[in-house]
Coordinates of C-alpha atoms in Angstrom, one line a residue:
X1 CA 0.3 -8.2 149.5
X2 CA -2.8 -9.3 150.5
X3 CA -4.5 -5.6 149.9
X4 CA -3.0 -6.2 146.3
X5 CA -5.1 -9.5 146.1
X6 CA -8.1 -8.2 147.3
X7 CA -7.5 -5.1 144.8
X8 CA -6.8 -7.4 141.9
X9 CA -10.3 -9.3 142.5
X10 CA -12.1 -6.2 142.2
X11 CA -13.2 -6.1 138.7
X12 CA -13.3 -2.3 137.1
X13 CA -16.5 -1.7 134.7
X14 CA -16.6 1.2 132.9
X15 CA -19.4 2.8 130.9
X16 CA -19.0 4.2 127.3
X17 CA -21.3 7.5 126.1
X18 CA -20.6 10.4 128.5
X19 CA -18.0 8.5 130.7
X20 CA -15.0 6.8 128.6
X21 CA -16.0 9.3 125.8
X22 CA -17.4 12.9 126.2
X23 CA -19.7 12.1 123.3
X24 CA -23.2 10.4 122.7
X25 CA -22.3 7.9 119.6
X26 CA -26.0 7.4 119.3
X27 CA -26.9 11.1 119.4
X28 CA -24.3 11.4 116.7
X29 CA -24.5 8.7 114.7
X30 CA -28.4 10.1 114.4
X31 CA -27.0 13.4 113.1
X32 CA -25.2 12.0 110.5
X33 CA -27.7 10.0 109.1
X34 CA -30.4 13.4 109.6
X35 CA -28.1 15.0 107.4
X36 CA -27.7 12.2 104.6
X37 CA -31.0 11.8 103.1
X38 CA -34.9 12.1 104.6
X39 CA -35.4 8.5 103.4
X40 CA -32.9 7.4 106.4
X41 CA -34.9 9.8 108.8
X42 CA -37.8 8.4 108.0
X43 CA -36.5 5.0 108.1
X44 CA -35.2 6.3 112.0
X45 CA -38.3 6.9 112.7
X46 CA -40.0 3.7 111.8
X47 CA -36.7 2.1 114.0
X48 CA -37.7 4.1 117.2
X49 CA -41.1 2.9 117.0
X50 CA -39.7 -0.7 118.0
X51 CA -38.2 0.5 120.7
X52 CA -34.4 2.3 121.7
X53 CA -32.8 -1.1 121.3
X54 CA -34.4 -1.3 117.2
X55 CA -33.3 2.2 116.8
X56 CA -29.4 1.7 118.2
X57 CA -29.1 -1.1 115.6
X58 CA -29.9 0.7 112.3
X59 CA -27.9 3.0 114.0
X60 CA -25.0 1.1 114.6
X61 CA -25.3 -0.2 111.2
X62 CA -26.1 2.4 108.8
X63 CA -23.5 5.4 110.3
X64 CA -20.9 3.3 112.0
X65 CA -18.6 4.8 115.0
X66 CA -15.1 5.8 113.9
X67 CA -13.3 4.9 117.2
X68 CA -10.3 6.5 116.5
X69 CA -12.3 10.2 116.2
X70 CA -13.9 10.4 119.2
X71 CA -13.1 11.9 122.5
X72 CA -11.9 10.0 125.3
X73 CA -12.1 11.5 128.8
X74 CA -8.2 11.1 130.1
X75 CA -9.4 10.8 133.6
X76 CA -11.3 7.4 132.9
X77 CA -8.1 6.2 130.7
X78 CA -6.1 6.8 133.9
X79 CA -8.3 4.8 135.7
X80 CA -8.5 2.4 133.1
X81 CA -4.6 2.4 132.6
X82 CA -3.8 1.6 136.3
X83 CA -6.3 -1.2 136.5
X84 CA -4.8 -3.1 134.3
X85 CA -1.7 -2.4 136.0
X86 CA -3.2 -4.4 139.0
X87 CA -4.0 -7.2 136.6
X88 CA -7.6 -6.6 137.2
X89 CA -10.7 -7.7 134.8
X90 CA -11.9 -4.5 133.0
X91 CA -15.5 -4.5 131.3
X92 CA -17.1 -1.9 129.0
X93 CA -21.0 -1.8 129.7
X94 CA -22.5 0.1 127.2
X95 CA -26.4 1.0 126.7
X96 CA -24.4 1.5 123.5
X97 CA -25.1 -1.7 120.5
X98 CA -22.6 -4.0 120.6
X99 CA -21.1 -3.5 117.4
X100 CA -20.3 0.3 118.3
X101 CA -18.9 -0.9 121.9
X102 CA -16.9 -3.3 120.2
X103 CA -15.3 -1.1 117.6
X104 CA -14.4 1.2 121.0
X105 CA -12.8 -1.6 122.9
X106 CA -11.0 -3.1 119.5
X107 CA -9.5 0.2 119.1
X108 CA -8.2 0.8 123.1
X109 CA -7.3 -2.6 123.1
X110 CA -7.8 -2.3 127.3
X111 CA -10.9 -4.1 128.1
X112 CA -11.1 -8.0 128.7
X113 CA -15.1 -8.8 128.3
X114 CA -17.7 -6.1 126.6
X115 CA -21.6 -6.0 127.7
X116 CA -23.7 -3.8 125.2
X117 CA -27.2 -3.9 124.0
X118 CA -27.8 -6.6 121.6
X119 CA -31.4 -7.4 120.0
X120 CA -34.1 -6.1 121.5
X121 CA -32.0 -5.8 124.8
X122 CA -31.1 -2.5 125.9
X123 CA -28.0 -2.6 127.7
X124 CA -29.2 0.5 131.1
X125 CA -29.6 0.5 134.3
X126 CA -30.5 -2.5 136.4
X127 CA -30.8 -4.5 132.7
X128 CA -27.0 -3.4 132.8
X129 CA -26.2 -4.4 136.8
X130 CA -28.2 -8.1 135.9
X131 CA -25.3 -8.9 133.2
X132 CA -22.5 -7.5 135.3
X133 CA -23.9 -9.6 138.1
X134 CA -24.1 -12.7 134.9
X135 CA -20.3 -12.0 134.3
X136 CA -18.6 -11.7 137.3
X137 CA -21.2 -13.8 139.8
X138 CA -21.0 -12.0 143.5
X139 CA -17.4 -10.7 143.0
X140 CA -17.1 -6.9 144.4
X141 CA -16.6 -4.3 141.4
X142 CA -15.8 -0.2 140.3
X143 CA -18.3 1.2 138.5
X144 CA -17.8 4.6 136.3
X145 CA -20.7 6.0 134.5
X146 CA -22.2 9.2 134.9
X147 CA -26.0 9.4 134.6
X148 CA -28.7 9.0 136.9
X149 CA -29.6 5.6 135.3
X150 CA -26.4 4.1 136.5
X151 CA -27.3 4.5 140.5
X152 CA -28.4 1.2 140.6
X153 CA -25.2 -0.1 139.8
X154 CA -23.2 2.4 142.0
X155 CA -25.3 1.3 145.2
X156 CA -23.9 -2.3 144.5
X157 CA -20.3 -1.3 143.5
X158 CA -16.9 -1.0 145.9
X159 CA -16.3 2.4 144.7
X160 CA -18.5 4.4 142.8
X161 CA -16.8 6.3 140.4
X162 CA -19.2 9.9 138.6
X163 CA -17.7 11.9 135.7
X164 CA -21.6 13.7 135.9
X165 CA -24.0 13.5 138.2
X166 CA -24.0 12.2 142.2
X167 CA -24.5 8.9 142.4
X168 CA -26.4 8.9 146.0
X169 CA -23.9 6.7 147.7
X170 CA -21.5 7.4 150.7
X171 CA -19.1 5.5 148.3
X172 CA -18.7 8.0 145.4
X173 CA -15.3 9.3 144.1
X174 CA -15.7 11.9 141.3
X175 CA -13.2 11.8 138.4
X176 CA -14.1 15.2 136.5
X177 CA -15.7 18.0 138.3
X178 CA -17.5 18.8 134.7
X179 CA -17.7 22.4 133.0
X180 CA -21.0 24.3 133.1
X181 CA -23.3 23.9 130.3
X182 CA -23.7 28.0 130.4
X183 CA -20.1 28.4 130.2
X184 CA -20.0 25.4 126.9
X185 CA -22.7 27.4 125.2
X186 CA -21.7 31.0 125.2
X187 CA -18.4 29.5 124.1
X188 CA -20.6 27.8 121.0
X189 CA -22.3 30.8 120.3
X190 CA -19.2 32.6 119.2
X191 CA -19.6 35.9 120.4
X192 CA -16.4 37.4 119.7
X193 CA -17.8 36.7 116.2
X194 CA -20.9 39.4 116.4
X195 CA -18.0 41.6 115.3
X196 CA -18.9 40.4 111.8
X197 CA -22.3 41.8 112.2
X198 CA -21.1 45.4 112.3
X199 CA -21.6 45.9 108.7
X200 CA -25.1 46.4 109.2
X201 CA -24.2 49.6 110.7
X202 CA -22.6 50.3 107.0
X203 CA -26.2 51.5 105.2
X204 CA -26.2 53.9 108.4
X205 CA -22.9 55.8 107.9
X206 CA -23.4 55.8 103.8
X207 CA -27.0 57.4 104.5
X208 CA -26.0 60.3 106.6
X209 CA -28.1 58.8 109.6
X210 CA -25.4 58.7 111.6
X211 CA -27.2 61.3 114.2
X212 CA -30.6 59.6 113.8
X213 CA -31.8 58.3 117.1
X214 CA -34.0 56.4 115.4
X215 CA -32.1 54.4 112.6
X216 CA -29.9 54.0 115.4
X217 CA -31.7 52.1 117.6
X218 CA -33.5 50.0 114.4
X219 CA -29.7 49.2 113.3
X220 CA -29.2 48.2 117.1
X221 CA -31.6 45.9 116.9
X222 CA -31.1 44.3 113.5
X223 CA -27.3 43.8 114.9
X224 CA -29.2 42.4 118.3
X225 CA -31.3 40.0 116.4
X226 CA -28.6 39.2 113.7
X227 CA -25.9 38.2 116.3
X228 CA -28.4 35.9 117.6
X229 CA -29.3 34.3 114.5
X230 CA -26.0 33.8 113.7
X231 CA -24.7 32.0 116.6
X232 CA -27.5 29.8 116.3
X233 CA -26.2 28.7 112.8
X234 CA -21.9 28.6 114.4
X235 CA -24.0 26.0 116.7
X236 CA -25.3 23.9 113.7
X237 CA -22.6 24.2 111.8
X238 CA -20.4 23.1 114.5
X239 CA -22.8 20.0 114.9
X240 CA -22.4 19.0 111.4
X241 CA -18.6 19.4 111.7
X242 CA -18.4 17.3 114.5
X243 CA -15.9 14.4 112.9
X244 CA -13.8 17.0 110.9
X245 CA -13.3 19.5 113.7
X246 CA -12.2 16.5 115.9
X247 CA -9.0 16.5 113.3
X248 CA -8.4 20.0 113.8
X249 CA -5.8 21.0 116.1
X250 CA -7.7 24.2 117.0
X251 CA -11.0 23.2 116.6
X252 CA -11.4 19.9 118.3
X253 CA -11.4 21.8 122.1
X254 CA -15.2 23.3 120.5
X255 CA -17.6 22.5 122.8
X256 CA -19.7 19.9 120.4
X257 CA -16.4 18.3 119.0
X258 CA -15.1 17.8 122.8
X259 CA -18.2 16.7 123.9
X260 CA -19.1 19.7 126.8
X261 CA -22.0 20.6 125.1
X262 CA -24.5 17.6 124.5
X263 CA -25.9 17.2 121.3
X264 CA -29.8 17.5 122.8
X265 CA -28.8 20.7 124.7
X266 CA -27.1 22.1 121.2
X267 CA -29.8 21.7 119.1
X268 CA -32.7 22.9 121.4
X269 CA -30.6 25.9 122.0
X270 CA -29.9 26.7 118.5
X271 CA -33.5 26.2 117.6
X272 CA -34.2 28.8 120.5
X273 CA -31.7 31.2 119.2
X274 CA -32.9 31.3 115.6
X275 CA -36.4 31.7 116.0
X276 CA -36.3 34.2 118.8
X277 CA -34.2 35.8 116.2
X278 CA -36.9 35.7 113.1
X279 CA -39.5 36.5 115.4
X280 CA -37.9 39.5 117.0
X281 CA -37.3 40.9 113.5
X282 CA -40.5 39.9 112.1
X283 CA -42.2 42.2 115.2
X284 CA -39.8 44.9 115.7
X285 CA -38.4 45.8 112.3
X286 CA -39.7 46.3 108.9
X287 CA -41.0 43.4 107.0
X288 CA -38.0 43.6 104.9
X289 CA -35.6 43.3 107.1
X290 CA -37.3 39.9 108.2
X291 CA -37.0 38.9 104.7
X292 CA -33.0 39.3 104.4
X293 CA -32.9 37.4 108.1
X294 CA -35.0 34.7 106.7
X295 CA -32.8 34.7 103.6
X296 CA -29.5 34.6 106.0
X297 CA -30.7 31.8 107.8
X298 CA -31.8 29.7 104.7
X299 CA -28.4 30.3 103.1
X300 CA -26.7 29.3 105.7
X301 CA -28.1 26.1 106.7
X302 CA -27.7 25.5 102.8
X303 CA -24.4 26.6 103.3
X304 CA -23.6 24.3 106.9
X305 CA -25.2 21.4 105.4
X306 CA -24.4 21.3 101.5
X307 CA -22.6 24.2 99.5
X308 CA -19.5 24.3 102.5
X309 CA -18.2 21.0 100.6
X310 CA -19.1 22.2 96.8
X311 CA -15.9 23.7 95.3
X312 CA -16.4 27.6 94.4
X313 CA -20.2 27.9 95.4
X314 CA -18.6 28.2 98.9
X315 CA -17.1 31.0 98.7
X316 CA -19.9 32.4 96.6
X317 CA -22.0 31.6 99.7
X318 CA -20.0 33.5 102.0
X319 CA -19.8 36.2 100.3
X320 CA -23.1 36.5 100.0
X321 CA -23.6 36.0 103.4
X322 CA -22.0 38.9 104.5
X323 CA -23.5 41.0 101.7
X324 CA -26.8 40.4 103.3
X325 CA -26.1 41.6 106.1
X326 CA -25.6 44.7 104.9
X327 CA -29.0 44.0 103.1
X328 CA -30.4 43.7 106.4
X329 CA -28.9 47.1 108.0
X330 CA -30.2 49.1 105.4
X331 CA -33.5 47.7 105.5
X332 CA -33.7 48.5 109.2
X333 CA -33.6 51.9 109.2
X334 CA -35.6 52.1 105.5
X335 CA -33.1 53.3 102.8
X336 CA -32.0 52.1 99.8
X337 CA -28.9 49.8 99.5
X338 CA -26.6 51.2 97.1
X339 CA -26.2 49.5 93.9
X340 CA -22.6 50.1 94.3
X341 CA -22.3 48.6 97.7
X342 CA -23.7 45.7 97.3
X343 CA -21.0 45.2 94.0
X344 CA -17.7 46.2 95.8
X345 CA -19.3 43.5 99.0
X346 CA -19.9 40.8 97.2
X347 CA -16.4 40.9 95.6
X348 CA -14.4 42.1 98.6
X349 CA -15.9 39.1 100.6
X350 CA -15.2 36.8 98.0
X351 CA -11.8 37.6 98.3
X352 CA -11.9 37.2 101.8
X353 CA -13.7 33.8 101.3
X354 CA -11.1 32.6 99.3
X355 CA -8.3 33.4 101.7
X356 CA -10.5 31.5 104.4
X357 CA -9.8 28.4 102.0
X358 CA -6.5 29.5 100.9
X359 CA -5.5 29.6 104.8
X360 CA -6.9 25.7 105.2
X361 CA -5.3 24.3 102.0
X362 CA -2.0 25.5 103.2
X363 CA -2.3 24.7 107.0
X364 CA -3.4 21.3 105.7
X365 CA -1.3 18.2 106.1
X366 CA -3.3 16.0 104.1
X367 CA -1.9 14.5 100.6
X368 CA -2.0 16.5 97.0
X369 CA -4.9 14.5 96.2
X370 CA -6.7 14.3 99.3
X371 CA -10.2 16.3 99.8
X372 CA -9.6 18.8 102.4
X373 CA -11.8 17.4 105.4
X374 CA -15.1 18.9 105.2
X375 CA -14.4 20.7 101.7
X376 CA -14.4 20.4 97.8
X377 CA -11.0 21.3 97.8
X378 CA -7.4 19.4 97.6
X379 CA -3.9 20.8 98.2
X380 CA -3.2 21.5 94.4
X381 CA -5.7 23.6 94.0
X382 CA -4.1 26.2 96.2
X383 CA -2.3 28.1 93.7
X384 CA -6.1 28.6 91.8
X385 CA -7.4 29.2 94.8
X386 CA -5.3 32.3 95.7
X387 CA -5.2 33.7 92.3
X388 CA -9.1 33.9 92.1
X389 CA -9.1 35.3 95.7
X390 CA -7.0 38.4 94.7
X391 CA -8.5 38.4 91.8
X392 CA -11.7 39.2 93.6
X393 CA -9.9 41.6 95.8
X394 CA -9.0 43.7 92.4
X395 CA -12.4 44.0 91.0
X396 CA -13.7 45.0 94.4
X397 CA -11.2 47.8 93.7
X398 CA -11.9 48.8 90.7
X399 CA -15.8 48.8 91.7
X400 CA -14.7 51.8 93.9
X401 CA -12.6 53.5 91.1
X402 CA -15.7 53.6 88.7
X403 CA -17.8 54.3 91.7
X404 CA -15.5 57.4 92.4
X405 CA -15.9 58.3 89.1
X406 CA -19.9 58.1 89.3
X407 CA -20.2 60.0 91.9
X408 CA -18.2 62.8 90.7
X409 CA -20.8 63.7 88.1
X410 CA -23.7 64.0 90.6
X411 CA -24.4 65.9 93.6
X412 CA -24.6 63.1 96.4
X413 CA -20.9 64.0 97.5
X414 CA -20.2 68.1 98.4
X415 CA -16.4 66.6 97.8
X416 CA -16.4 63.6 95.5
X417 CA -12.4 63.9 94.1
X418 CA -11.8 62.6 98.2
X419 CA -13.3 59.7 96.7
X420 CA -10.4 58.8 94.5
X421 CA -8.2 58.2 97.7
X422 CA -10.0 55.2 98.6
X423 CA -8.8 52.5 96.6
X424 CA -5.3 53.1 98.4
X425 CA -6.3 51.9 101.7
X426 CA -7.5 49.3 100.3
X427 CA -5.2 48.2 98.1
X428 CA -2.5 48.2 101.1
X429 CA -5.3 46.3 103.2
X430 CA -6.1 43.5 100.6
X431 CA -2.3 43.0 99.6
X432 CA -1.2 43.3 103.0
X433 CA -3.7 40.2 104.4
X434 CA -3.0 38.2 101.5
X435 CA 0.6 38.0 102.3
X436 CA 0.2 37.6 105.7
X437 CA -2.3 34.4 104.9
X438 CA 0.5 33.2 102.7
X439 CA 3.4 33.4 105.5
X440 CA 0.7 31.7 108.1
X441 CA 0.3 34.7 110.1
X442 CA -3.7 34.8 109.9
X443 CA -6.5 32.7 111.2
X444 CA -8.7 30.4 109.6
X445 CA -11.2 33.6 109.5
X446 CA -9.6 36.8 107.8
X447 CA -12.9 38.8 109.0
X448 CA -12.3 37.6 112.4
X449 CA -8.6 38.5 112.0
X450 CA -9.6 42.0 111.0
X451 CA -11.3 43.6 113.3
X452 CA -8.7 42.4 115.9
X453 CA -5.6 43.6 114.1
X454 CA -4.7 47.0 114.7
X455 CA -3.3 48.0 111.2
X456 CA -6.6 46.8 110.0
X457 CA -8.9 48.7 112.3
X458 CA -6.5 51.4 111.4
X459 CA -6.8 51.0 107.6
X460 CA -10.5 51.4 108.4
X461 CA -10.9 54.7 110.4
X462 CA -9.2 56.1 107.9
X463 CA -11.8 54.8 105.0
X464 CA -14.6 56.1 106.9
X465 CA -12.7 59.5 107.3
X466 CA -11.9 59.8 103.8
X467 CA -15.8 59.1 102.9
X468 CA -17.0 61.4 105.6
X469 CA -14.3 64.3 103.9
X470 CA -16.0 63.5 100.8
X471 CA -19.4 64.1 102.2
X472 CA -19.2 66.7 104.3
X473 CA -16.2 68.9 104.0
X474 CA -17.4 72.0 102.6
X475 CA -20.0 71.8 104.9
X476 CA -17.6 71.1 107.6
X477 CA -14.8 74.1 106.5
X478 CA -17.9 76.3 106.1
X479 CA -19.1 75.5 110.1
X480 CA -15.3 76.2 111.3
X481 CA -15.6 79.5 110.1
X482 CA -18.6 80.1 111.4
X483 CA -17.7 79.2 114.6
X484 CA -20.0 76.6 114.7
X485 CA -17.7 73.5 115.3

């Protein structure tokens, strides 16, 4: 009983960014407002020329905290949960402003005093140990936090509780042993989603390069220095869709949204990523080929920060996204993109674009006249949505039916009527995907979906046999009896 007493006495303070929450709400709160207009990064700046305490308040005030969207570490709520079991006093200390640490501790409902930064006061380190010491006089206390800031305070407290770095005391207990930033960042990057960046491999297998050395190593590199330009835009994007991943049941465990990849470490990383990426292509491929990476990465931070939410140019976007890609693979090795590629692309991935949103409409559980989070979209236009997307998928078809056609009157194909069994694959393909969206059975990404799925992968081997019969078969019948294959 008298351990209980002792126990009870012992107040537990707990810190908010990085310790009760995996987040920054500063760092974020900054993104927001980067994102909404240059006149409030400019006024940001002005702000952090007064000092971090100036800059927390505009903050605090301009791009409030939701509390109920951020990510609380379950370790510290334990902690938190079992104090006030004991009946002991629990304090949030927060370098955080006040109003922000207040919002957090309104919506837990746990915490019996709050001590944040307020004026020009900012609420860290031994600024932070001075109003514990204010609140609770000489009394013994726990101390989470999680930075090297907080060692002052963990040298005074009973038990020093880390969810990140050592705190330098013979009294520390660790509550999360932490995940490696290497490990958070690959998983950002995406790379089970270079996949995608195959097609720029396409302009080398319509060309008849396929046993050039040369184009093959240029479209190697183009799909090097594409990969890495795109997972430095999957990074951004996922930092602008921090608040509506964190809704998602899939995508809230990303490493921005659950808070194992800080903000600071993203964005240096993604910076990294894309320029290495422009300047590698710039240097080491043709100077057009730099131009379709430059355009890539402009459309897409269009895309991550504006047209995602604009009804119909996103899918527009996307498709021309991928389309560019192609772009980019043919510039590589120096041929001309066909006129008839680029056509059937840009309406095959418009289809595909649409299913993307046709997927999230369906999957979503918001109401008929709700905005899908993050989108220009609401649950009633689903029925639109899926009849443009096959719509698409259609034309793209009968691109390759007149393209069959064309090609039969010239002398590019040794066996263009092999042409004419192309549309069938595809038409199985698109029809097939569509109804598997429809009964839930593909992911949020159909391209992703694709080159996974095995009927898919199959449906396109036998596309690139049927255009390789169409190319080369004489030639090939004419070698077998040769003996020469």
């Amino acid at each position: 009983m008298r351990h209980d007493n002792i126990t009870k006495d012992v107040a537990l303070v707990v810190d908010l960014d990085r310790t009760l929450i995996t987040a920054d709400v500063a760092m974020e709160s900054l993104v927001r407002i980067g994102m909404g207009s240059f006149r409030g990064l400019f006024t940001l700046l002005i702000c952090l020329f007064r000092g971090r305490a100036a800059m927390k308040r505009y903050l605090a005030r301009v791009a409030p905290v939701d509390a109920a969207k951020l990510p609380y570490r379950e370790e510290v709520l334990t902690l938190i949960r079992e104090a006030r079991r004991q009946g002991r006093t629990i304090i949030l200390a927060s370098a955080a402003h006040w109003r922000t640490a207040n919002r957090v501790a309104a919506h837990l409902g746990m915490f019996d005093l709050v001590i944040a930064s307020r004026g020009r006061t900012n609420m860290k380190g031994k600024t932070k140990l001075a109003q514990i010491r204010a609140a609770i006089g000489d009394a013994a206390f726990d101390y989470v936090g999680d930075a090297p800031a907080d060692r002052p305070i963990w040298q005074e407290s009973r038990i020093a509780y880390t969810v990140g770095v050592a705190t330098g005391t013979s009294h520390e207990q660790r509550l999360f042993k932490g995940r490696t930033l290497t490990r958070a960042l690959i998983k950002a990057a995406r790379p089970h989603q270079w996949a995608k960046n195959a097609l720029v491999f396409v302009p080398l297998a319509t060309s008849g390069l396929m046993l050039n050395a040369l184009a093959i190593g240029q479209a190697l590199i183009a799909f090097a220095f594409m990969s890495v330009i795109a997972s430095s835009v999957y990074i951004l994007n996922d930092l602008v869709d921090i608040d509506s991943d964190r809704l998602h049941a899939k995508k809230r465990s990303r490493p921005l949204a659950s808070g194992d990849l800080p903000i600071p470490v993203a964005v240096i990383a993604a910076t990294v990523m894309m320029l290495g990426g422009l300047v590698g292509s710039f240097v080491l491929l043709s100077p057009l080929t730099f131009a379709a990476m430059a355009c890539y990465c402009g459309l897409t931070m269009t895309y991550s920060f504006r047209l995602k939410s604009a009804m119909i140019a996103d899918v527009l976007a996307l498709a021309c996204l991928y389309t560019i890609r192609i772009v980019a693979g043919a510039a590589a090795i120096n041929v001309t993109t066909s006129f008839w590629l680029l056509l059937f692309s840009v309406f095959f991935f418009l289809s595909l674009g649409y299913l993307k949103r046709y997927i999230e409409l369906s999957s979503s559980a918001r109401q008929d006249h709700e905005l899908l989070s993050g989108r220009g979209y609401i649950r009633t236009d689903t029925a639109i949505v899926a009849i443009s997307g096959i719509a698409a998928g259609m034309v793209s078809i009968l691109v390759v039916v007149l393209f069959a056609e064309a090609m039969g009157q010239t002398m590019s194909y040794t066996s263009p009527a092999m042409l004419w069994l192309l549309p069938l694959p595809l038409l199985y393909w698109l029809n097939r995907i569509w109804m598997m969206g429809g009964r839930g059975q593909v992911d949020s990404d159909p391209v992703a979906f694709a080159v996974t799925d095995p009927k898919s992968i199959a449906v396109g081997i036998s596309i690139a046999a049927i255009v390789m019969l169409a190319k080369y078969a004489p030639v090939m019948a004419w070698m077998a009896t040769h003996n020469l294959v």
